[in-house]
Short mmCIF file of C-alpha atoms and ligand atoms in Angstrom, two decimals:
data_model
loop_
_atom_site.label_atom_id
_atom_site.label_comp_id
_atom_site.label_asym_id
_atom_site.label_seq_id
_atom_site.Cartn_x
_atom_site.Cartn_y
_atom_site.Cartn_z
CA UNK A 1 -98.32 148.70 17.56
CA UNK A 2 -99.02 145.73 20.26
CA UNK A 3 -102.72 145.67 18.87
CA UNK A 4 -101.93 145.86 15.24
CA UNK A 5 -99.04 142.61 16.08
CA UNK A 6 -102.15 140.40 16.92
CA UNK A 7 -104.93 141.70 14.93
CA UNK A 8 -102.89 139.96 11.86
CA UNK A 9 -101.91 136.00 11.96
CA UNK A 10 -98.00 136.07 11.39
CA UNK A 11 -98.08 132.67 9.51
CA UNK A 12 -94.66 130.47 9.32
CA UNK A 13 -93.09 131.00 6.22
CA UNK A 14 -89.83 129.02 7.31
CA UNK A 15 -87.78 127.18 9.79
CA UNK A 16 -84.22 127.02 9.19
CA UNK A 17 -81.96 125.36 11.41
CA UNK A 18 -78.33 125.63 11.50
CA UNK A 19 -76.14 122.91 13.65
CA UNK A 20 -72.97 124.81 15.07
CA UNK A 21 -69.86 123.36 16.95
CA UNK A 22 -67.78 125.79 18.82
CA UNK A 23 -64.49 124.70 21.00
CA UNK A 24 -64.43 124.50 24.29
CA UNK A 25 -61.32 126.94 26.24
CA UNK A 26 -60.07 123.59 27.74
CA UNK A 27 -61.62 119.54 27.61
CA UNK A 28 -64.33 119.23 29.76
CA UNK A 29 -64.73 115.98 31.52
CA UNK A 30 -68.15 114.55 32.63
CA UNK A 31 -68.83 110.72 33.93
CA UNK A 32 -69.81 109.77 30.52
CA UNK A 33 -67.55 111.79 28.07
CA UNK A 34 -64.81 114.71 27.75
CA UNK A 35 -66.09 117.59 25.52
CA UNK A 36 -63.73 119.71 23.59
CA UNK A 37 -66.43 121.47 21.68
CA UNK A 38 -70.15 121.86 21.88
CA UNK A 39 -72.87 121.86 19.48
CA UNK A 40 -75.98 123.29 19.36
CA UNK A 41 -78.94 123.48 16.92
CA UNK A 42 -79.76 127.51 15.87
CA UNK A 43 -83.40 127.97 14.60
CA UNK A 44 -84.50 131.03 12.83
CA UNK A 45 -88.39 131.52 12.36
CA UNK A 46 -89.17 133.97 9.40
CA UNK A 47 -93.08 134.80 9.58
CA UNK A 48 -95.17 136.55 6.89
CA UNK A 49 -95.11 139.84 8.27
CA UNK A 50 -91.51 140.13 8.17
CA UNK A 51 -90.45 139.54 11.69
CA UNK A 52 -88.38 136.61 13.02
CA UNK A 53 -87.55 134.52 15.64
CA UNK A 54 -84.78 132.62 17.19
CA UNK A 55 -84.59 129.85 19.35
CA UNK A 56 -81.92 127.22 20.09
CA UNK A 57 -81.51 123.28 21.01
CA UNK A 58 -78.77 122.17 22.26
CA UNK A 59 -77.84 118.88 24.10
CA UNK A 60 -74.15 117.51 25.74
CA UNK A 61 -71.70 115.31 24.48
CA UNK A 62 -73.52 113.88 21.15
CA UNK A 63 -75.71 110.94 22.47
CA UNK A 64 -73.81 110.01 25.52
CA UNK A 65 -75.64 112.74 28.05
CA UNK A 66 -79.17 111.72 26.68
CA UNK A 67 -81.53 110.87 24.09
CA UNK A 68 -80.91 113.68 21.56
CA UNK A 69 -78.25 114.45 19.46
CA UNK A 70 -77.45 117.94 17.63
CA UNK A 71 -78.54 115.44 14.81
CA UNK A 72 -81.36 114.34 15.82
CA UNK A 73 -82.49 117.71 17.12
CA UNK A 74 -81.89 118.81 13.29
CA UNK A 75 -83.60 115.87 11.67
CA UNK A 76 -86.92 115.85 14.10
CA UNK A 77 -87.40 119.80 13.33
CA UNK A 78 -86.73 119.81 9.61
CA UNK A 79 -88.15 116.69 8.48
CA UNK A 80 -91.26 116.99 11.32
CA UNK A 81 -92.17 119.62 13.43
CA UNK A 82 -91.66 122.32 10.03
CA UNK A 83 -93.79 120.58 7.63
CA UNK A 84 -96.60 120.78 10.67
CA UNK A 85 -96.12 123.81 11.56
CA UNK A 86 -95.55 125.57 8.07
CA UNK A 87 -98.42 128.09 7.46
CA UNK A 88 -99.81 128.19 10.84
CA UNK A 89 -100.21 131.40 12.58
CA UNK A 90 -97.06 131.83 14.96
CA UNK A 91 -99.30 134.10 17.20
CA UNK A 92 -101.23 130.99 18.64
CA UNK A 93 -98.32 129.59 20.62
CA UNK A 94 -100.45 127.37 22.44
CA UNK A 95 -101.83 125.77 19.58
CA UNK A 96 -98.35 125.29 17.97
CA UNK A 97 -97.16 123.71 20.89
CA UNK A 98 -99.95 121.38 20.58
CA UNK A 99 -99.65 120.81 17.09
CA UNK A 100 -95.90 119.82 17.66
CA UNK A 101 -96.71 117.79 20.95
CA UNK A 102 -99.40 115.52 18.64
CA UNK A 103 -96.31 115.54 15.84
CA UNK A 104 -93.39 114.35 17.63
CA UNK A 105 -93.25 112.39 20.88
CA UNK A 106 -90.67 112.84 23.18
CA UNK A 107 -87.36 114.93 21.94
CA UNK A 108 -88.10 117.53 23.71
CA UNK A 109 -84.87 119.87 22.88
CA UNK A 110 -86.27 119.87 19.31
CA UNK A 111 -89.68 120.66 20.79
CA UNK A 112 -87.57 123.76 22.52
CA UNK A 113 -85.37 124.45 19.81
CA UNK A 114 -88.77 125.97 17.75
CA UNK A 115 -90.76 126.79 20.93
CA UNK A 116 -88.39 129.19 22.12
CA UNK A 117 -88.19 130.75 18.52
CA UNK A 118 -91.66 131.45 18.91
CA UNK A 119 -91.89 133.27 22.04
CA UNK A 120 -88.83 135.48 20.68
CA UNK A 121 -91.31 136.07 17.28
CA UNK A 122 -94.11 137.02 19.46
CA UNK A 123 -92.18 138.89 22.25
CA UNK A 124 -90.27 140.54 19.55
CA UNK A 125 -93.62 141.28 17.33
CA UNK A 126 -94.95 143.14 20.31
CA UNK A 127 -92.35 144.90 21.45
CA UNK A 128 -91.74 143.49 24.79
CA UNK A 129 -88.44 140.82 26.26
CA UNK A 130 -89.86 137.51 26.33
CA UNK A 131 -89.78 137.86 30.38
CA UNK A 132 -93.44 139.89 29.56
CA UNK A 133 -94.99 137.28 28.03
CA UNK A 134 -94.14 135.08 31.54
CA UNK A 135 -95.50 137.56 34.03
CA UNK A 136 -92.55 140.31 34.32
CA UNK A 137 -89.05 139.84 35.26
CA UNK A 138 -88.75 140.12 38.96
CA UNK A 139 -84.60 140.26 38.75
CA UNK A 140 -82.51 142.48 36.65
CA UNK A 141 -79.46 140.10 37.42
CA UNK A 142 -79.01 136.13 38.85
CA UNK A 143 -76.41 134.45 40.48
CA UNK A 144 -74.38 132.06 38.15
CA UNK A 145 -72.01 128.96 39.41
CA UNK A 146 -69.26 127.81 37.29
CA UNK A 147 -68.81 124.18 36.50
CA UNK A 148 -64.82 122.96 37.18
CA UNK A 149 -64.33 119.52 35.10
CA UNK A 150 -60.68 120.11 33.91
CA UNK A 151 -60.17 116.47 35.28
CA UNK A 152 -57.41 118.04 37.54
CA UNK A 153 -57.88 118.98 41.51
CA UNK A 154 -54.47 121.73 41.03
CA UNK A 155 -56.27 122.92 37.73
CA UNK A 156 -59.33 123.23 39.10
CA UNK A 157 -58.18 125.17 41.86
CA UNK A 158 -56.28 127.63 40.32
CA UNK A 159 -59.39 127.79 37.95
CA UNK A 160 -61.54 129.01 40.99
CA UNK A 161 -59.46 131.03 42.05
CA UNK A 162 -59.19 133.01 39.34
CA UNK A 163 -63.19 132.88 39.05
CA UNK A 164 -63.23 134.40 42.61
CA UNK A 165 -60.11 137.24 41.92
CA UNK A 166 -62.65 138.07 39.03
CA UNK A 167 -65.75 137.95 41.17
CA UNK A 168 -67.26 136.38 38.65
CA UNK A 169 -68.39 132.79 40.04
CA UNK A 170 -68.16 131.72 43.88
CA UNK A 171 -70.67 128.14 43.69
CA UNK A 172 -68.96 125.56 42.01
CA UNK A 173 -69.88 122.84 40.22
CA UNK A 174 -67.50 119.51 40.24
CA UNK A 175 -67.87 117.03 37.58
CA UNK A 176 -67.03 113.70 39.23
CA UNK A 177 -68.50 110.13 39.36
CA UNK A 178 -65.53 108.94 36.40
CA UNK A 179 -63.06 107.54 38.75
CA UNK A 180 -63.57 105.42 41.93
CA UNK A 181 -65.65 106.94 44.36
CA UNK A 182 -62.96 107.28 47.24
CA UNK A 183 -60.89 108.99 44.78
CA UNK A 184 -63.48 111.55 43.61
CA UNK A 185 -63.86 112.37 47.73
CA UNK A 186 -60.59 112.74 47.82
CA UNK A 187 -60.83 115.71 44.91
CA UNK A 188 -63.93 117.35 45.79
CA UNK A 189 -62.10 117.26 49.65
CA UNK A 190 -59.47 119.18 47.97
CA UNK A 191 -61.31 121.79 46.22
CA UNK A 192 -63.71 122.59 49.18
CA UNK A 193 -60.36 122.99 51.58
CA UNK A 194 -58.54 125.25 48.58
CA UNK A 195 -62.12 127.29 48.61
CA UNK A 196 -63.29 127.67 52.07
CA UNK A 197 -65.81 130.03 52.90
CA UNK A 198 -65.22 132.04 50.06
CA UNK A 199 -68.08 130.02 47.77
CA UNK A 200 -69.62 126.55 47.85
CA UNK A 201 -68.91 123.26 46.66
CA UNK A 202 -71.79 121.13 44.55
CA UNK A 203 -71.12 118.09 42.79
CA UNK A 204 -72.65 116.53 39.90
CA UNK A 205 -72.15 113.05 38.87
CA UNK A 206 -74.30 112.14 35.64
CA UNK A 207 -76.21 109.13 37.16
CA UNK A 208 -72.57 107.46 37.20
CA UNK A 209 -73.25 105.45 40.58
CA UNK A 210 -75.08 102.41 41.58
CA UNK A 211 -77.09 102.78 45.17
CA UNK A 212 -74.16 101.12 47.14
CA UNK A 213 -71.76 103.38 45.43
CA UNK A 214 -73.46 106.58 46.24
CA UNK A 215 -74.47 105.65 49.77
CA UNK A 216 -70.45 106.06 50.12
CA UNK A 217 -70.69 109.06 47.83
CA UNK A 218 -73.02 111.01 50.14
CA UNK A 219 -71.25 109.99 53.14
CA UNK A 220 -68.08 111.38 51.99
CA UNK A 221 -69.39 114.63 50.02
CA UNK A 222 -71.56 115.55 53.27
CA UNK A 223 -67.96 115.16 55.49
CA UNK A 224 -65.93 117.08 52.89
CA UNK A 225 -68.39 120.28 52.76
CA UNK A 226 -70.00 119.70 49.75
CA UNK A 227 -73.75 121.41 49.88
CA UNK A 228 -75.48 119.56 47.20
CA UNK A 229 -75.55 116.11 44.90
CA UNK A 230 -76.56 116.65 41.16
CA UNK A 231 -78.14 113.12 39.75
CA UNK A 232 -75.78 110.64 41.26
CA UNK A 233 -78.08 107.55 40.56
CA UNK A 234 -79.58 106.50 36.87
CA UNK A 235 -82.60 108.99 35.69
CA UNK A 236 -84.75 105.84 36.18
CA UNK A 237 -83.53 104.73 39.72
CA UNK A 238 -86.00 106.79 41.75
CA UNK A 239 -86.71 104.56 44.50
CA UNK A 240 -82.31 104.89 45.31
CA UNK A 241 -82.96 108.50 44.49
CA UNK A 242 -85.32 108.59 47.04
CA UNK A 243 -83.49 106.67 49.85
CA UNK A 244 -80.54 109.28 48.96
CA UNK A 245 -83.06 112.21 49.59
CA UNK A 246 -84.44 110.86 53.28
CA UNK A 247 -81.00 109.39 54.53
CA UNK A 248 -78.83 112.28 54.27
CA UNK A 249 -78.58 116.02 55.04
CA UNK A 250 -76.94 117.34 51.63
CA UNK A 251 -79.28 118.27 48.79
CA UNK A 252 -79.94 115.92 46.18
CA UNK A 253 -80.92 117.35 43.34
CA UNK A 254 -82.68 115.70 40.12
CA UNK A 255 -81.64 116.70 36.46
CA UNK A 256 -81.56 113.87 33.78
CA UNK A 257 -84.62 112.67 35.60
CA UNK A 258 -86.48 115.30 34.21
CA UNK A 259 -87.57 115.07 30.81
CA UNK A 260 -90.63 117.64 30.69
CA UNK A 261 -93.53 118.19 33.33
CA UNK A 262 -94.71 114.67 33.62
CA UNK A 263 -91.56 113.65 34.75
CA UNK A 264 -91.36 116.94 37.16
CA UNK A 265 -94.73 115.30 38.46
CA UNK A 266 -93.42 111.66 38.79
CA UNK A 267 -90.01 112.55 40.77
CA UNK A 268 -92.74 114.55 43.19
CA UNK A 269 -94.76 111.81 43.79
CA UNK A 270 -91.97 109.42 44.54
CA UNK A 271 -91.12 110.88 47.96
CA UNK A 272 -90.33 113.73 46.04
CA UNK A 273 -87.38 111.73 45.25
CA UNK A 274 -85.22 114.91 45.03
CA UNK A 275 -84.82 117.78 47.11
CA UNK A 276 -84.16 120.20 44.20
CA UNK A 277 -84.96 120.22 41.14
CA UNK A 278 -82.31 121.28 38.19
CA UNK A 279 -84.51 122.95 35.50
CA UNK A 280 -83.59 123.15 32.49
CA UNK A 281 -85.42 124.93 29.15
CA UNK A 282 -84.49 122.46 26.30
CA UNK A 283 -84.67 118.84 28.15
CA UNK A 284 -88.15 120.17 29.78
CA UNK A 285 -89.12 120.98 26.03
CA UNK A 286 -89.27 124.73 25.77
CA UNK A 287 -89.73 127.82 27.97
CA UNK A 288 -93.84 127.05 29.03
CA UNK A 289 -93.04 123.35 29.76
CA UNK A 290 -89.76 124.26 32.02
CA UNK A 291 -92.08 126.91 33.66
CA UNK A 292 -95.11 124.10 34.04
CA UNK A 293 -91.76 121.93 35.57
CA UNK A 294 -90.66 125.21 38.14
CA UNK A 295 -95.06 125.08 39.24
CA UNK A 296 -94.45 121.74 40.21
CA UNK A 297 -91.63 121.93 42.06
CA UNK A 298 -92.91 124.70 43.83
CA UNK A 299 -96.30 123.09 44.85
CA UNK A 300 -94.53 120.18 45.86
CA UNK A 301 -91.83 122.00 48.31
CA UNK A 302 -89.08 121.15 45.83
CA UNK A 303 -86.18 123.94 45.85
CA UNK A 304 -84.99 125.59 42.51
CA UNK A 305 -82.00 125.63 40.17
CA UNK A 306 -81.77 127.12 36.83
CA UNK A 307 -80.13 123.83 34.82
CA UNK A 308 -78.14 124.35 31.68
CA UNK A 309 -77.64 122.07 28.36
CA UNK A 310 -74.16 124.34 27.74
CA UNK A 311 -76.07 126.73 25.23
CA UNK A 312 -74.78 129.27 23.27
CA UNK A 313 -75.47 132.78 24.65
CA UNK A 314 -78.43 132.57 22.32
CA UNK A 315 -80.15 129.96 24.26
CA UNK A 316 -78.78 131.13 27.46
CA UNK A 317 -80.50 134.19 27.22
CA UNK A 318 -83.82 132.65 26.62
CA UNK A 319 -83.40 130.78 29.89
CA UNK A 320 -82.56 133.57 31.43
CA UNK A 321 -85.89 135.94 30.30
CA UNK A 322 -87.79 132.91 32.07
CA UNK A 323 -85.69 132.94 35.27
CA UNK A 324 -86.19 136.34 35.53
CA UNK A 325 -89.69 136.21 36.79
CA UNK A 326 -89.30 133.15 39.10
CA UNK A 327 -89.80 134.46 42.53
CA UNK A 328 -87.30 132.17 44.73
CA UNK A 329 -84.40 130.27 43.01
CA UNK A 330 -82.74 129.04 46.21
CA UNK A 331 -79.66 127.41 44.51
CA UNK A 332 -79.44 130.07 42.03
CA UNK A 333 -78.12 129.47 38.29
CA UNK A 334 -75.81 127.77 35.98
CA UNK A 335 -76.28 130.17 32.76
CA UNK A 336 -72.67 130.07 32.12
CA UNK A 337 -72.72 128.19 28.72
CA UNK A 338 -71.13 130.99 26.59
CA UNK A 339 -68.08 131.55 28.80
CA UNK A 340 -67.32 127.74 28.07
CA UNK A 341 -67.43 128.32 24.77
CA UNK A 342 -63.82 130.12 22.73
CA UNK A 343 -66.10 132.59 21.23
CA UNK A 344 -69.52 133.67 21.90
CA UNK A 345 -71.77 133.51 18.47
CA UNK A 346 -73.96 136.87 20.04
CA UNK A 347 -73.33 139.85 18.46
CA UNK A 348 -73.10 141.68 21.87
CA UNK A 349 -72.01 139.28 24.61
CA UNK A 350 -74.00 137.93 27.64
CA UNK A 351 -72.82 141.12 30.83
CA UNK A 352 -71.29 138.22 33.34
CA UNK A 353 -69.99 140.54 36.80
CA UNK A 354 -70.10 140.50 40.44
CA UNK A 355 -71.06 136.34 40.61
CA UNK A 356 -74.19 137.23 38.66
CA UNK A 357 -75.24 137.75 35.29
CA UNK A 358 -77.51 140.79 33.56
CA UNK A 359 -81.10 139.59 32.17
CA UNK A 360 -81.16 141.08 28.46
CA UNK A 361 -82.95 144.30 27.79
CA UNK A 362 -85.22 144.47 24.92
CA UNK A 363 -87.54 142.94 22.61
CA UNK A 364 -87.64 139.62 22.25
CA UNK A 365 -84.99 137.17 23.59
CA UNK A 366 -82.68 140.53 24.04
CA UNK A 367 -79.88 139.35 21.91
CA UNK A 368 -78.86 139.23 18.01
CA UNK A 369 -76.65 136.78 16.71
CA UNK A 370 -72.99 137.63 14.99
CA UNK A 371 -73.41 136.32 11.43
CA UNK A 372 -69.98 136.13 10.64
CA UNK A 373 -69.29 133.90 13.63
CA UNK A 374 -72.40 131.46 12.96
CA UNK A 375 -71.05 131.54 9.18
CA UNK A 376 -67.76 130.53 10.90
CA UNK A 377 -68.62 127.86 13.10
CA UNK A 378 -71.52 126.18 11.38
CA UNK A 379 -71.42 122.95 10.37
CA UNK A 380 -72.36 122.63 6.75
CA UNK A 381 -70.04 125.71 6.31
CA UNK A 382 -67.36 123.60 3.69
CA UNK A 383 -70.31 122.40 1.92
CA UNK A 384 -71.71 126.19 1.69
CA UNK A 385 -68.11 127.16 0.63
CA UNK A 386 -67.64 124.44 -2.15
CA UNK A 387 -71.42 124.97 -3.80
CA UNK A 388 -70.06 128.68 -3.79
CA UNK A 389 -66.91 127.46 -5.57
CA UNK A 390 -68.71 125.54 -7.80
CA UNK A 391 -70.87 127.55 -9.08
C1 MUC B 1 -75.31 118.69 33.45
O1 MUC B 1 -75.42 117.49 33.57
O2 MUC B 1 -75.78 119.39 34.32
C2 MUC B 1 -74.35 121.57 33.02
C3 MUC B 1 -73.25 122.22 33.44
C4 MUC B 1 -72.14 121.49 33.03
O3 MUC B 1 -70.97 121.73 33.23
O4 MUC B 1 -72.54 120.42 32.37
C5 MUC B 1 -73.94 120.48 32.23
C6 MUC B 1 -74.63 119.21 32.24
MG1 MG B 2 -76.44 117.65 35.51
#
């Protein structure tokens, strides 16, 4: 079976890519926008020999988070990366991701979007979870933080403690840097007294603050008992990112400052500017570059984080067959995307228990999509319906 997969090229017969918004259970307010739904870019891979694979792209907020839009995603896949690609033997992974690196510069999630579909193909063609193809999955199960950006410090209490009755999150996440600085203190103060020992506090503030601002920030954040600073400067500012780094004792951790490996590479050599380093699959560009992006960190001392862009399940389960075989993840995860979401678009959902979530078993990525729900929640889906009327 394995032999027989790669004795025969598995050429690209087709990339389809389907844009799909799903509500969020309740807004959820960042520095730079409130989301009420997310969207995310499925692609399907069909190959000549009949297999398939699926991969997903998915950014935050339209184009307020970063560069790349659901749109954009769509556009620099169908109109660029599939005409290249079309053909070409979906074994040679390395190759492909050549061919699309000398196709399109930069957007990375698109890059990821196909890249991802590939490994699932392959992985899938031989038999084996993606996690094989990466060196084995070490962990059956990692630990996943929650995110609380309801915008309210009573809301997001009761919110955590309802994650903790559950047992299903105890690190949180705080969204702040949209109102003055003394008043997000004053909130994340709140939260940390509410949770106590009973988890841990991290903040992330979307490269809302200047230097001055966050000087204050980390002050404050350190005092109130929060363990760790997500991106409080501008992805650029690495110099402030670095004076944040040296002068105080809570982690600062880069995320929008890391667009891919060569960025991984420059936030080392600036100090490292960061202490930690929030990886995430789609803005490093796919699953080898945000494994090229966890090498770095590593060589360089920098401590781990598995990032998220808010994917569906589908791309949250890719993430997690890399995770799986990285030995040390000292801050853990944030593969919660799909419980954010009103309904999961998986056929069989994500197993979220005991602060921790279950790698998926099985070829492949480990999970199938629900085709009624994509057919649901995809965007194009009143077109689709009126052609159907039409005809
Ligand atoms: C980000 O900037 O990290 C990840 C979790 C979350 O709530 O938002 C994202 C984006
Ligand atoms: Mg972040």
């Amino acid at each position: 079976m394995t032999a027989t997969a790669l004795s025969h090229p598995a050429r690209i017969e087709m990339i389809e890519t389907i844009i799909v918004d799903v509500p969020t259970i309740r807004g959820h307010v960042l520095s730079m926008t409130t989301m009420q739904s997310q969207s995310v870019v499925l692609v399907r891979i069909r190959f000549s020999d009949g297999s398939e694979g699926l991969g997903e792209g998915a950014s935050i907020g339209g184009l307020s988070y970063g560069p790349e839009s659901v749109e954009s995603i769509k556009l620099a896949i169908d109109s660029y990366i599939t005409p290249a690609l079309t053909g070409e033997d979906g074994n040679r992974i390395a190759a492909l991701r050549a061919l699309m690196d000398k196709t399109v510069r930069g957007n990375p999630i698109a890059r990821a979007g196909v890249e991802t579909a590939l490994w699932d193909g392959l992985a899938r063609r031989l038999g084996v979870p993606v996690s094989a193809l990466f060196g084995g999955a070490i962990h059956e199960r990692l630990p996943v933080a929650w995110t609380l950006a309801s915008g309210n410090s009573a809301t997001d209490i009761a919110e955590a403690e309802r994650m903790l009755d559950e047992r299903r999150h105890r690190d949180f996440k705080l969204k702040i840097g949209k109102r003055a600085v003394r008043d997000d203190i004053a909130h994340v103060a709140a939260i940390a007294k509410a949770i106590g020992e009973r988890g841990t506090v991290r903040v992330d503030v979307n490269q809302a603050w200047s230097l001055q601002d966050a000087r204050w920030g980390l002050k404050g954040l350190q005092d109130a008992g929060c363990i760790l600073v997500e991106q409080p400067v501008g992805r650029d500012e690495l110099s402030a990112l670095r004076k944040l780094t040296d002068g105080y004792e809570i982690a600062v951790m880069a995320d929008e400052a890391l667009q891919g490996p060569g960025d991984a590479m420059r936030v080392a050599m600036a100090g490292p500017a960061a202490d930690v380093y929030a990886v995430k699959v789609c803005q490093s560009g796919g699953l080898a570059p945000a494994r090229d992006v966890i090498s770095i960190a590593s060589a360089a001392g920098i401590e781990l984080y598995g990032g998220t862009m808010l994917e569906s399940g589908l791309g949250t389960a890719a993430a997690l067959q890399l995770f799986a075989t990285v030995p040390v993840l000292q801050w853990g995860t944030e593969f919660f995307g799909p419980l954010l979401l009103t309904e999961d678009i998986l056929a069989e959902p994500l197993h979220y228990q005991d602060f921790t979530v279950a790698i998926p078993q099985g070829p492949g990525i480990g999970v199938a999509l629900d085709a009624d729900k994509v057919a649901f929640y995809r965007r194009d889906r009143t077109r689709i319906q009126t052609a159907i009327a039409g005809q």
